[in-house]
Amino acid sequence: MAPSFVASGPSGAAVRTRLKHLSPGDEEVLRLVGAYLGSLASKDLKACCRDALEHSGDTWAARKRELTPLSSSRWAGAITKASHDQWALARRCQLAYIQNLEAGIRTLTHRLSLPIGQKGSKAVPGGYRSRREWHAKSRRLRVLEDRLAVERAGREAGIVHVVRGGKHLARTRHHLDMAGLTEGEWRRGWEAERWFCQADGESGKRYGNGTIRVSPDGEVSLKLPAPLTHLANAPHGRYVLASRVTFPHRGTEWADRVAADRAIAYRIHLDTGRDRWYLTAAWQIPPAPVIPLAAALAHGVIAVDMNADHLAAWRLDVHGNPTGAPRHFFYDLTGTALHRDAQVRHALTRLLNWARTCGVKAIAVEDLDFAAEKTREKHGRKKRFRQLISGMPTGRLRARLTSMADQTGIAVIAVDPAYTSRWGAQHWQRPLNSKNRKTTRHDAAAV
C-alpha cells in the first residue's frame, strides 16, 4: 500500500465575473477582435501542428515574428503560447489513449488465453463464457491492435488531432435535431468558441497586464490589433468598455495584485446560451508549505468515503476511533457538466463547514483514480458498473477539495484506496452497529 500524505495546495486561482451594461458598439468591437484573433490563432495552431516534433524555440519565435505585424507583440505572444499549450495537451491525451489501448489489449490477451468458462477472481478476470463471446473478443483484439499501431505511428511522427472549438460541438452540427438547435444557433456558438480574446499577465506592467487591462475601479480596456486600431476610443490604440466589473469572490486578492502591478491573466468570452459576456481573471499562487502528517492529525480527522451519489464521512479522534454519528453529503451527478460541478461544490462546502464545526484540521479522503478501471475489457458485461465508475468525478473532486480546503485552512490527507471497502466491512461495520444506528458499508469504509 502507498503511504498516506498531505496533499499540496492549489498553484493558481481563477475568478469570473459578468460584463454588464455593454453598449452595442462594445459588443461589436469584442466580436471583431475575437473573430480576427481567432483566425490568427487557427493558422498558428495549424503551423504548430505542422512543425510536429521539429517544434523548438526558434520555430516558436519565427511564428511570433510573423504574427506581430498582423496584431501586436503581446497578442502574438499570447496566441503562440496558447497554440503550444493546446498541442502539448493533445500529446498528453494521445499518450493516455495509447496507454488505455495497451491495457485493453493486455486484458483481452489474458482472457483469450484462458479456457472458456474458467472463473476469475476479484483481482484477475476469468475466461469468456462461450465460444461465441471468445470469437467476438478475438476480433476486437485485432481492432485494438490496429488502432494502437496507428496511434503509435502518429505519436512517433508527432501527429496530433486538435479541433478549435471542440470536437463535441463540431459533431453536433450533424445532429442538430437531437441537440435542439437550429443551424444559426449552432453557427453562433461555434464561431464564439473559436474566438480568441485572452492575454497572459506580466509583472511590472500597469495593473499586471498590458493587453487586457482592468483598473482598480473596474474599468476594462484592451489593446486593439493593428488592423482594428481605427476603432480605438482611448490613446495608444486601446478600447475602453462601458462596463465596470467587480470580483465578488477573491476580490481582495485580485485588488492587491492589481495595486502592486503583479501578473494577472484575463479572458473575455461570450456564453451564447445565455447571451452574456464574461471576464475571467487568473493568477498564480505561491506554494504554501505542506504541514507534517502528524501535525495534521493532532486534533483528529474527518474520514471521507466517496461514492456515486454521496460522501460518507465520520469524525475520528486522535487514535482513529469514530466519535459521534456519521454524516452523509449527497449530490446528483446527472444533467449538464455545470450542474454536476455545482453539486460536487455544494457537497464539499457542507463537508468543510462540518469539519470546521468539529474543530479538526484535516480531512482524509481516498486518492481515487479510475483511469485503469474504466476499460470495458476488464469488466466485460458489467455495463452499469462501468457507467458508475466513469460517472464519478474523481479528478474534479480532488481539485475542488484541495482548492476549497486551502481557503479554510484545512489540510487534505490522501489515503491509498486499496481494501477500504473490504476492511471496513470486515473490521468496522458490525462493531459500529447499535440499536439506534445501522452502520452502512460506506460509513465503515470511511473509518
CSV table of C-alpha atoms in Angstrom, one decimal:
chain,number,residue,atom,x,y,z
A,1,MET,CA,0.0,0.0,0.0
A,2,ALA,CA,1.2,3.5,-0.8
A,3,PRO,CA,1.8,5.7,2.3
A,4,SER,CA,-0.7,8.4,3.2
A,5,PHE,CA,0.5,12.0,2.6
A,6,VAL,CA,-0.8,15.6,3.0
A,7,ALA,CA,-1.8,16.9,-0.4
A,8,SER,CA,-0.3,20.2,-1.6
A,9,GLY,CA,-2.5,23.2,-2.1
A,10,PRO,CA,-3.6,24.8,-5.4
A,11,SER,CA,-1.0,26.5,-7.6
A,12,GLY,CA,-3.3,29.1,-9.1
A,13,ALA,CA,-6.7,30.8,-8.8
A,14,ALA,CA,-9.3,31.9,-11.4
A,15,VAL,CA,-12.4,34.0,-10.8
A,16,ARG,CA,-15.1,35.0,-13.2
A,17,THR,CA,-17.4,38.0,-13.4
A,18,ARG,CA,-20.0,39.2,-15.9
A,19,LEU,CA,-19.5,42.2,-18.2
A,20,LYS,CA,-22.8,44.0,-17.7
A,21,HIS,CA,-24.2,47.1,-19.4
A,22,LEU,CA,-22.1,46.7,-22.6
A,23,SER,CA,-23.2,49.0,-25.4
A,24,PRO,CA,-23.9,47.6,-28.9
A,25,GLY,CA,-20.6,49.2,-30.0
A,26,ASP,CA,-18.7,47.4,-27.2
A,27,GLU,CA,-20.2,44.0,-28.3
A,28,GLU,CA,-19.4,44.7,-31.9
A,29,VAL,CA,-15.8,45.5,-31.1
A,30,LEU,CA,-15.4,42.4,-28.9
A,31,ARG,CA,-16.8,40.3,-31.8
A,32,LEU,CA,-14.5,41.8,-34.3
A,33,VAL,CA,-11.4,41.4,-32.1
A,34,GLY,CA,-12.3,37.8,-31.1
A,35,ALA,CA,-13.0,36.8,-34.7
A,36,TYR,CA,-9.9,38.4,-36.1
A,37,LEU,CA,-7.6,37.0,-33.4
A,38,GLY,CA,-9.3,33.6,-33.6
A,39,SER,CA,-8.4,33.4,-37.3
A,40,LEU,CA,-4.8,34.1,-36.5
A,41,ALA,CA,-4.9,31.5,-33.7
A,42,SER,CA,-6.3,28.9,-36.1
A,43,LYS,CA,-3.5,29.5,-38.6
A,44,ASP,CA,-0.8,29.5,-35.9
A,45,LEU,CA,-2.1,26.2,-34.4
A,46,LYS,CA,-2.0,24.7,-37.8
A,47,ALA,CA,1.6,25.8,-38.2
A,48,CYS,CA,2.4,24.5,-34.7
A,49,CYS,CA,0.9,21.0,-35.5
A,50,ARG,CA,2.7,21.0,-38.9
A,51,ASP,CA,6.1,21.5,-37.1
A,52,ALA,CA,5.3,18.4,-35.0
A,53,LEU,CA,8.5,17.1,-33.3
A,54,GLU,CA,10.6,19.8,-35.0
A,55,HIS,CA,8.9,22.4,-32.8
A,56,SER,CA,11.6,24.4,-30.9
A,57,GLY,CA,12.2,27.8,-29.5
A,58,ASP,CA,13.4,29.0,-32.9
A,59,THR,CA,10.2,28.0,-34.7
A,60,TRP,CA,8.2,29.5,-31.9
A,61,ALA,CA,10.0,32.8,-32.2
A,62,ALA,CA,9.5,32.7,-36.0
A,63,ARG,CA,5.8,32.2,-35.7
A,64,LYS,CA,5.6,35.1,-33.2
A,65,ARG,CA,7.5,37.4,-35.6
A,66,GLU,CA,5.1,36.6,-38.4
A,67,LEU,CA,2.1,37.4,-36.2
A,68,THR,CA,3.4,40.6,-34.6
A,69,PRO,CA,2.7,42.9,-37.6
A,70,LEU,CA,-0.7,41.4,-38.0
A,71,SER,CA,-1.7,42.1,-34.4
A,72,SER,CA,0.9,43.2,-31.8
A,73,SER,CA,3.8,41.7,-30.0
A,74,ARG,CA,1.7,40.8,-26.9
A,75,TRP,CA,-1.2,39.4,-28.9
A,76,ALA,CA,1.3,37.3,-30.9
A,77,GLY,CA,2.9,36.0,-27.7
A,78,ALA,CA,-0.5,35.1,-26.3
A,79,ILE,CA,-1.5,33.3,-29.5
A,80,THR,CA,1.7,31.3,-29.9
A,81,LYS,CA,1.7,30.3,-26.2
A,82,ALA,CA,-2.0,29.1,-26.5
A,83,SER,CA,-1.1,27.1,-29.6
A,84,HIS,CA,1.8,25.4,-27.8
A,85,ASP,CA,-0.3,24.6,-24.8
A,86,GLN,CA,-3.0,23.1,-26.9
A,87,TRP,CA,-0.5,21.0,-28.9
A,88,ALA,CA,1.1,19.8,-25.6
A,89,LEU,CA,-2.3,18.9,-24.2
A,90,ALA,CA,-3.1,16.9,-27.4
A,91,ARG,CA,0.1,15.0,-27.0
A,92,ARG,CA,-0.7,14.1,-23.4
A,93,CYS,CA,-4.2,12.9,-24.4
A,94,GLN,CA,-2.7,10.9,-27.2
A,95,LEU,CA,-0.4,9.1,-24.7
A,96,ALA,CA,-3.3,8.4,-22.3
A,97,TYR,CA,-5.2,6.9,-25.2
A,98,ILE,CA,-2.3,4.7,-26.2
A,99,GLN,CA,-2.0,3.5,-22.6
A,100,ASN,CA,-5.7,2.7,-22.4
A,101,LEU,CA,-5.4,0.7,-25.6
A,102,GLU,CA,-2.4,-1.2,-24.2
A,103,ALA,CA,-4.4,-2.0,-21.1
A,104,GLY,CA,-7.3,-3.3,-23.1
A,105,ILE,CA,-5.0,-5.4,-25.3
A,106,ARG,CA,-3.3,-7.0,-22.2
A,107,THR,CA,-6.7,-7.9,-20.7
A,108,LEU,CA,-8.0,-9.3,-23.9
A,109,THR,CA,-4.9,-11.4,-24.5
A,110,HIS,CA,-5.0,-12.8,-20.9
A,111,ARG,CA,-8.7,-13.7,-21.1
A,112,LEU,CA,-8.4,-15.2,-24.5
A,113,SER,CA,-5.6,-17.4,-23.3
A,114,LEU,CA,-7.8,-19.0,-20.6
A,115,PRO,CA,-10.2,-21.9,-21.1
A,116,ILE,CA,-13.7,-21.0,-22.0
A,117,GLY,CA,-15.9,-20.8,-18.8
A,118,GLN,CA,-13.0,-20.6,-16.3
A,119,LYS,CA,-14.0,-18.4,-13.4
A,120,GLY,CA,-12.0,-15.4,-12.3
A,121,SER,CA,-11.3,-13.8,-9.0
A,122,LYS,CA,-11.7,-10.2,-7.7
A,123,ALA,CA,-8.1,-9.5,-8.8
A,124,VAL,CA,-7.9,-11.3,-12.1
A,125,PRO,CA,-10.7,-11.8,-14.7
A,126,GLY,CA,-11.5,-15.3,-15.9
A,127,GLY,CA,-12.1,-16.7,-19.3
A,128,TYR,CA,-15.0,-15.9,-21.6
A,129,ARG,CA,-18.4,-17.6,-21.1
A,130,SER,CA,-18.9,-19.0,-24.5
A,131,ARG,CA,-17.2,-19.8,-27.8
A,132,ARG,CA,-19.2,-17.0,-29.5
A,133,GLU,CA,-18.0,-14.4,-27.0
A,134,TRP,CA,-14.4,-15.7,-27.3
A,135,HIS,CA,-14.6,-15.3,-31.1
A,136,ALA,CA,-16.1,-11.7,-30.8
A,137,LYS,CA,-13.4,-10.7,-28.4
A,138,SER,CA,-10.6,-12.1,-30.6
A,139,ARG,CA,-11.9,-9.9,-33.4
A,140,ARG,CA,-11.9,-6.9,-31.1
A,141,LEU,CA,-8.3,-7.7,-30.1
A,142,ARG,CA,-7.3,-7.3,-33.8
A,143,VAL,CA,-9.2,-4.0,-33.9
A,144,LEU,CA,-7.5,-2.6,-30.9
A,145,GLU,CA,-4.1,-3.8,-32.1
A,146,ASP,CA,-4.7,-1.9,-35.4
A,147,ARG,CA,-5.7,1.2,-33.6
A,148,LEU,CA,-2.7,1.0,-31.3
A,149,ALA,CA,-0.4,0.7,-34.3
A,150,VAL,CA,-1.9,3.8,-35.9
A,151,GLU,CA,-1.7,5.8,-32.7
A,152,ARG,CA,1.9,4.8,-32.1
A,153,ALA,CA,2.9,5.7,-35.6
A,154,GLY,CA,1.2,9.0,-35.2
A,155,ARG,CA,2.9,9.7,-31.9
A,156,GLU,CA,6.4,8.9,-33.3
A,157,ALA,CA,5.7,11.2,-36.2
A,158,GLY,CA,4.4,13.9,-33.9
A,159,ILE,CA,0.9,14.0,-35.4
A,160,VAL,CA,-1.9,15.3,-33.2
A,161,HIS,CA,-5.6,16.0,-33.9
A,162,VAL,CA,-7.0,19.2,-32.5
A,163,VAL,CA,-10.3,20.9,-33.1
A,164,ARG,CA,-10.5,24.5,-32.3
A,165,GLY,CA,-14.0,25.0,-30.8
A,166,GLY,CA,-14.2,21.4,-29.6
A,167,LYS,CA,-14.9,18.0,-31.3
A,168,HIS,CA,-18.2,17.6,-29.5
A,169,LEU,CA,-19.6,20.9,-30.8
A,170,ALA,CA,-18.2,20.1,-34.3
A,171,ARG,CA,-20.1,16.8,-34.3
A,172,THR,CA,-23.2,18.4,-33.0
A,173,ARG,CA,-23.5,20.1,-36.4
A,174,HIS,CA,-24.7,16.7,-37.9
A,175,HIS,CA,-27.3,16.1,-35.1
A,176,LEU,CA,-29.0,19.5,-34.7
A,177,ASP,CA,-32.4,17.9,-34.1
A,178,MET,CA,-31.1,15.8,-31.2
A,179,ALA,CA,-29.3,18.8,-29.7
A,180,GLY,CA,-32.4,21.1,-30.1
A,181,LEU,CA,-30.5,23.7,-32.1
A,182,THR,CA,-31.1,25.5,-35.4
A,183,GLU,CA,-28.2,25.9,-37.8
A,184,GLY,CA,-28.0,29.6,-37.0
A,185,GLU,CA,-27.8,28.9,-33.2
A,186,TRP,CA,-25.1,26.3,-33.7
A,187,ARG,CA,-23.1,28.5,-36.0
A,188,ARG,CA,-23.2,31.3,-33.5
A,189,GLY,CA,-21.9,29.1,-30.7
A,190,TRP,CA,-19.3,27.5,-33.0
A,191,GLU,CA,-17.9,30.9,-34.0
A,192,ALA,CA,-17.9,32.1,-30.4
A,193,GLU,CA,-15.9,29.1,-29.2
A,194,ARG,CA,-13.3,29.7,-31.9
A,195,TRP,CA,-12.8,33.4,-31.0
A,196,PHE,CA,-9.6,34.3,-29.2
A,197,CYS,CA,-9.5,37.1,-26.6
A,198,GLN,CA,-7.2,36.2,-23.8
A,199,ALA,CA,-3.8,37.5,-22.6
A,200,ASP,CA,-1.3,36.4,-20.1
A,201,GLY,CA,-0.2,38.7,-17.3
A,202,GLU,CA,3.1,40.4,-17.0
A,203,SER,CA,4.5,41.6,-13.7
A,204,GLY,CA,5.7,45.2,-13.7
A,205,LYS,CA,3.2,46.3,-16.4
A,206,ARG,CA,0.5,48.6,-15.4
A,207,TYR,CA,-2.2,46.7,-13.4
A,208,GLY,CA,-0.4,43.4,-14.3
A,209,ASN,CA,-1.4,43.1,-17.9
A,210,GLY,CA,-0.6,45.3,-20.9
A,211,THR,CA,-3.1,43.7,-23.4
A,212,ILE,CA,-6.3,43.3,-21.4
A,213,ARG,CA,-6.2,45.7,-18.6
A,214,VAL,CA,-8.6,46.1,-15.6
A,215,SER,CA,-8.0,49.1,-13.3
A,216,PRO,CA,-8.7,49.0,-9.6
A,217,ASP,CA,-12.0,50.8,-10.1
A,218,GLY,CA,-13.1,48.1,-12.6
A,219,GLU,CA,-12.5,49.8,-15.9
A,220,VAL,CA,-11.8,47.3,-18.7
A,221,SER,CA,-9.7,48.1,-21.7
A,222,LEU,CA,-7.9,46.1,-24.3
A,223,LYS,CA,-5.2,46.7,-26.9
A,224,LEU,CA,-6.7,46.5,-30.4
A,225,PRO,CA,-4.9,44.5,-33.1
A,226,ALA,CA,-3.2,46.6,-35.8
A,227,PRO,CA,-5.9,46.3,-38.4
A,228,LEU,CA,-8.6,47.4,-35.9
A,229,THR,CA,-6.9,50.4,-34.3
A,230,HIS,CA,-9.3,52.7,-36.1
A,231,LEU,CA,-12.0,51.5,-33.6
A,232,ALA,CA,-10.0,52.8,-30.6
A,233,ASN,CA,-11.7,55.2,-28.2
A,234,ALA,CA,-8.7,55.8,-26.0
A,235,PRO,CA,-5.0,56.7,-26.6
A,236,HIS,CA,-2.4,54.2,-27.8
A,237,GLY,CA,-4.8,52.2,-29.8
A,238,ARG,CA,-6.9,51.0,-26.8
A,239,TYR,CA,-10.6,50.5,-26.5
A,240,VAL,CA,-12.3,51.1,-23.1
A,241,LEU,CA,-15.6,49.2,-22.5
A,242,ALA,CA,-18.5,50.9,-20.9
A,243,SER,CA,-18.9,48.0,-18.4
A,244,ARG,CA,-17.4,48.3,-14.9
A,245,VAL,CA,-16.5,45.0,-13.2
A,246,THR,CA,-16.1,43.7,-9.7
A,247,PHE,CA,-15.0,40.3,-8.4
A,248,PRO,CA,-17.2,39.2,-5.5
A,249,HIS,CA,-15.1,36.1,-5.0
A,250,ARG,CA,-11.4,36.7,-4.1
A,251,GLY,CA,-11.9,40.3,-4.9
A,252,THR,CA,-9.4,41.4,-2.2
A,253,GLU,CA,-6.7,39.1,-3.6
A,254,TRP,CA,-7.3,40.5,-7.1
A,255,ALA,CA,-7.2,44.1,-5.9
A,256,ASP,CA,-3.9,43.5,-4.1
A,257,ARG,CA,-2.3,42.2,-7.2
A,258,VAL,CA,-3.6,45.0,-9.4
A,259,ALA,CA,-2.4,47.6,-7.0
A,260,ALA,CA,1.1,46.0,-6.9
A,261,ASP,CA,1.2,45.6,-10.8
A,262,ARG,CA,1.6,41.8,-10.4
A,263,ALA,CA,0.8,39.5,-13.3
A,264,ILE,CA,-2.9,38.7,-13.9
A,265,ALA,CA,-4.2,36.8,-17.0
A,266,TYR,CA,-7.6,37.8,-18.4
A,267,ARG,CA,-10.0,36.1,-20.8
A,268,ILE,CA,-13.1,37.6,-22.4
A,269,HIS,CA,-15.7,35.2,-23.8
A,270,LEU,CA,-19.4,35.0,-24.8
A,271,ASP,CA,-21.8,32.5,-23.4
A,272,THR,CA,-24.1,32.1,-26.4
A,273,GLY,CA,-26.7,30.1,-24.5
A,274,ARG,CA,-27.2,32.9,-22.0
A,275,ASP,CA,-26.2,35.7,-24.4
A,276,ARG,CA,-23.8,37.1,-21.8
A,277,TRP,CA,-20.3,38.3,-21.8
A,278,TYR,CA,-17.9,37.2,-19.1
A,279,LEU,CA,-14.4,38.2,-17.9
A,280,THR,CA,-12.1,35.6,-16.2
A,281,ALA,CA,-9.1,36.6,-14.2
A,282,ALA,CA,-6.4,34.1,-13.2
A,283,TRP,CA,-3.1,34.3,-11.4
A,284,GLN,CA,-0.5,32.0,-9.8
A,285,ILE,CA,-0.4,31.3,-6.1
A,286,PRO,CA,3.0,30.8,-4.3
A,287,PRO,CA,3.1,27.2,-3.0
A,288,ALA,CA,2.3,27.0,0.7
A,289,PRO,CA,4.5,24.8,2.9
A,290,VAL,CA,2.9,21.4,3.5
A,291,ILE,CA,2.4,20.6,7.2
A,292,PRO,CA,3.6,17.2,8.5
A,293,LEU,CA,1.2,14.4,8.7
A,294,ALA,CA,1.4,14.2,12.5
A,295,ALA,CA,0.5,17.9,12.8
A,296,ALA,CA,-2.5,17.5,10.6
A,297,LEU,CA,-3.8,14.6,12.7
A,298,ALA,CA,-3.2,16.3,16.1
A,299,HIS,CA,-6.9,17.2,16.5
A,300,GLY,CA,-8.4,14.2,14.9
A,301,VAL,CA,-9.6,13.9,11.3
A,302,ILE,CA,-12.8,13.8,9.2
A,303,ALA,CA,-12.7,10.5,7.3
A,304,VAL,CA,-14.4,10.5,3.9
A,305,ASP,CA,-15.5,7.8,1.5
A,306,MET,CA,-16.6,8.9,-1.9
A,307,ASN,CA,-19.5,7.1,-3.6
A,308,ALA,CA,-21.6,7.5,-6.7
A,309,ASP,CA,-24.2,9.7,-5.1
A,310,HIS,CA,-22.9,10.9,-1.7
A,311,LEU,CA,-19.9,11.4,0.5
A,312,ALA,CA,-19.9,9.2,3.6
A,313,ALA,CA,-18.0,11.0,6.4
A,314,TRP,CA,-17.2,10.2,10.1
A,315,ARG,CA,-15.2,12.1,12.6
A,316,LEU,CA,-12.3,10.2,14.1
A,317,ASP,CA,-10.3,11.1,17.3
A,318,VAL,CA,-6.5,11.2,17.5
A,319,HIS,CA,-6.4,7.4,18.0
A,320,GLY,CA,-8.5,6.7,14.9
A,321,ASN,CA,-11.7,5.8,16.7
A,322,PRO,CA,-15.0,7.1,15.3
A,323,THR,CA,-16.9,9.6,17.5
A,324,GLY,CA,-20.4,10.8,17.2
A,325,ALA,CA,-22.7,9.9,14.3
A,326,PRO,CA,-21.7,9.5,10.6
A,327,ARG,CA,-22.8,12.2,8.1
A,328,HIS,CA,-23.8,11.9,4.5
A,329,PHE,CA,-23.4,14.7,2.0
A,330,PHE,CA,-25.5,13.8,-1.1
A,331,TYR,CA,-25.1,15.1,-4.7
A,332,ASP,CA,-26.7,14.4,-8.1
A,333,LEU,CA,-24.3,13.7,-11.0
A,334,THR,CA,-27.0,13.7,-13.7
A,335,GLY,CA,-27.6,16.6,-16.1
A,336,THR,CA,-25.1,19.1,-17.6
A,337,ALA,CA,-21.5,19.5,-16.6
A,338,LEU,CA,-22.2,22.8,-14.9
A,339,HIS,CA,-24.9,21.1,-12.8
A,340,ARG,CA,-22.6,18.2,-11.8
A,341,ASP,CA,-19.8,20.6,-10.9
A,342,ALA,CA,-22.2,22.7,-8.8
A,343,GLN,CA,-23.5,19.5,-7.0
A,344,VAL,CA,-19.9,18.5,-6.1
A,345,ARG,CA,-19.1,22.0,-5.0
A,346,HIS,CA,-22.1,22.2,-2.7
A,347,ALA,CA,-21.4,18.8,-1.1
A,348,LEU,CA,-17.8,19.8,-0.4
A,349,THR,CA,-18.9,23.1,1.1
A,350,ARG,CA,-21.2,21.3,3.5
A,351,LEU,CA,-18.4,18.8,4.3
A,352,LEU,CA,-15.8,21.6,5.0
A,353,ASN,CA,-18.3,23.6,7.2
A,354,TRP,CA,-18.9,20.5,9.3
A,355,ALA,CA,-15.2,19.9,9.6
A,356,ARG,CA,-14.7,23.5,10.9
A,357,THR,CA,-17.6,23.0,13.3
A,358,CYS,CA,-15.9,19.9,14.7
A,359,GLY,CA,-12.6,21.7,15.2
A,360,VAL,CA,-10.5,19.3,13.2
A,361,LYS,CA,-7.6,20.5,11.0
A,362,ALA,CA,-7.6,17.7,8.4
A,363,ILE,CA,-9.8,15.7,6.1
A,364,ALA,CA,-8.7,12.2,5.0
A,365,VAL,CA,-10.0,11.0,1.6
A,366,GLU,CA,-9.3,8.2,-0.8
A,367,ASP,CA,-6.8,9.0,-3.5
A,368,LEU,CA,-9.1,7.7,-6.2
A,369,ASP,CA,-8.1,7.3,-9.8
A,370,PHE,CA,-10.2,5.1,-12.1
A,371,ALA,CA,-8.1,5.5,-15.1
A,372,ALA,CA,-7.2,1.8,-15.3
A,373,GLU,CA,-10.6,0.6,-14.1
A,374,LYS,CA,-12.9,2.1,-16.8
A,375,THR,CA,-11.9,-0.2,-19.7
A,376,ARG,CA,-14.7,-2.4,-20.9
A,377,GLU,CA,-12.3,-5.3,-21.5
A,378,LYS,CA,-11.8,-5.7,-17.7
A,379,HIS,CA,-15.4,-5.6,-16.5
A,380,GLY,CA,-16.9,-7.1,-19.6
A,381,ARG,CA,-20.7,-7.2,-19.3
A,382,LYS,CA,-20.9,-5.1,-16.2
A,383,LYS,CA,-22.0,-2.1,-18.2
A,384,ARG,CA,-23.8,-0.4,-15.3
A,385,PHE,CA,-20.7,-0.7,-13.1
A,386,ARG,CA,-18.5,0.8,-15.9
A,387,GLN,CA,-21.0,3.7,-16.2
A,388,LEU,CA,-21.0,4.1,-12.4
A,389,ILE,CA,-17.2,4.5,-12.1
A,390,SER,CA,-17.0,6.6,-15.3
A,391,GLY,CA,-19.6,9.0,-13.9
A,392,MET,CA,-17.7,9.6,-10.6
A,393,PRO,CA,-15.8,12.9,-11.0
A,394,THR,CA,-12.7,11.8,-9.1
A,395,GLY,CA,-10.3,14.3,-10.7
A,396,ARG,CA,-12.7,17.2,-10.3
A,397,LEU,CA,-13.4,16.3,-6.7
A,398,ARG,CA,-9.7,16.2,-5.8
A,399,ALA,CA,-9.1,19.5,-7.5
A,400,ARG,CA,-12.2,21.1,-5.9
A,401,LEU,CA,-11.4,19.7,-2.4
A,402,THR,CA,-7.8,20.8,-2.3
A,403,SER,CA,-8.7,24.3,-3.5
A,404,MET,CA,-11.6,24.8,-1.2
A,405,ALA,CA,-9.8,23.3,1.8
A,406,ASP,CA,-6.9,25.6,1.3
A,407,GLN,CA,-9.1,28.6,1.7
A,408,THR,CA,-10.5,27.3,5.0
A,409,GLY,CA,-7.1,26.3,6.4
A,410,ILE,CA,-7.9,22.5,6.5
A,411,ALA,CA,-5.4,20.0,5.2
A,412,VAL,CA,-6.3,17.2,2.9
A,413,ILE,CA,-4.7,13.8,3.6
A,414,ALA,CA,-4.7,11.4,0.6
A,415,VAL,CA,-5.0,7.7,1.5
A,416,ASP,CA,-4.4,4.6,-0.6
A,417,PRO,CA,-8.0,3.4,-1.5
A,418,ALA,CA,-6.9,-0.3,-1.6
A,419,TYR,CA,-9.1,-2.5,0.6
A,420,THR,CA,-11.1,0.3,2.2
A,421,SER,CA,-14.5,-1.2,1.4
A,422,ARG,CA,-13.3,-4.8,2.2
A,423,TRP,CA,-11.6,-3.9,5.5
A,424,GLY,CA,-14.4,-1.5,6.5
A,425,ALA,CA,-17.0,-4.3,6.2
A,426,GLN,CA,-14.7,-6.8,7.9
A,427,HIS,CA,-13.5,-4.8,10.9
A,428,TRP,CA,-15.8,-1.8,11.4
A,429,GLN,CA,-19.3,-2.3,10.1
A,430,ARG,CA,-20.5,-4.9,12.6
A,431,PRO,CA,-18.9,-3.4,15.8
A,432,LEU,CA,-20.2,0.1,15.0
A,433,ASN,CA,-23.8,-1.1,14.7
A,434,SER,CA,-26.2,-0.3,17.6
A,435,LYS,CA,-29.9,-0.4,18.4
A,436,ASN,CA,-30.4,3.2,17.1
A,437,ARG,CA,-27.9,3.2,14.2
A,438,LYS,CA,-27.4,1.0,11.2
A,439,THR,CA,-23.8,1.4,10.0
A,440,THR,CA,-23.6,1.2,6.2
A,441,ARG,CA,-20.7,-0.3,4.3
A,442,HIS,CA,-19.8,3.2,3.1
A,443,ASP,CA,-19.6,4.5,6.7
A,444,ALA,CA,-17.3,1.6,7.6
A,445,ALA,CA,-15.2,2.3,4.6
A,446,ALA,CA,-14.7,5.9,5.7
A,447,VAL,CA,-13.4,4.7,9.0
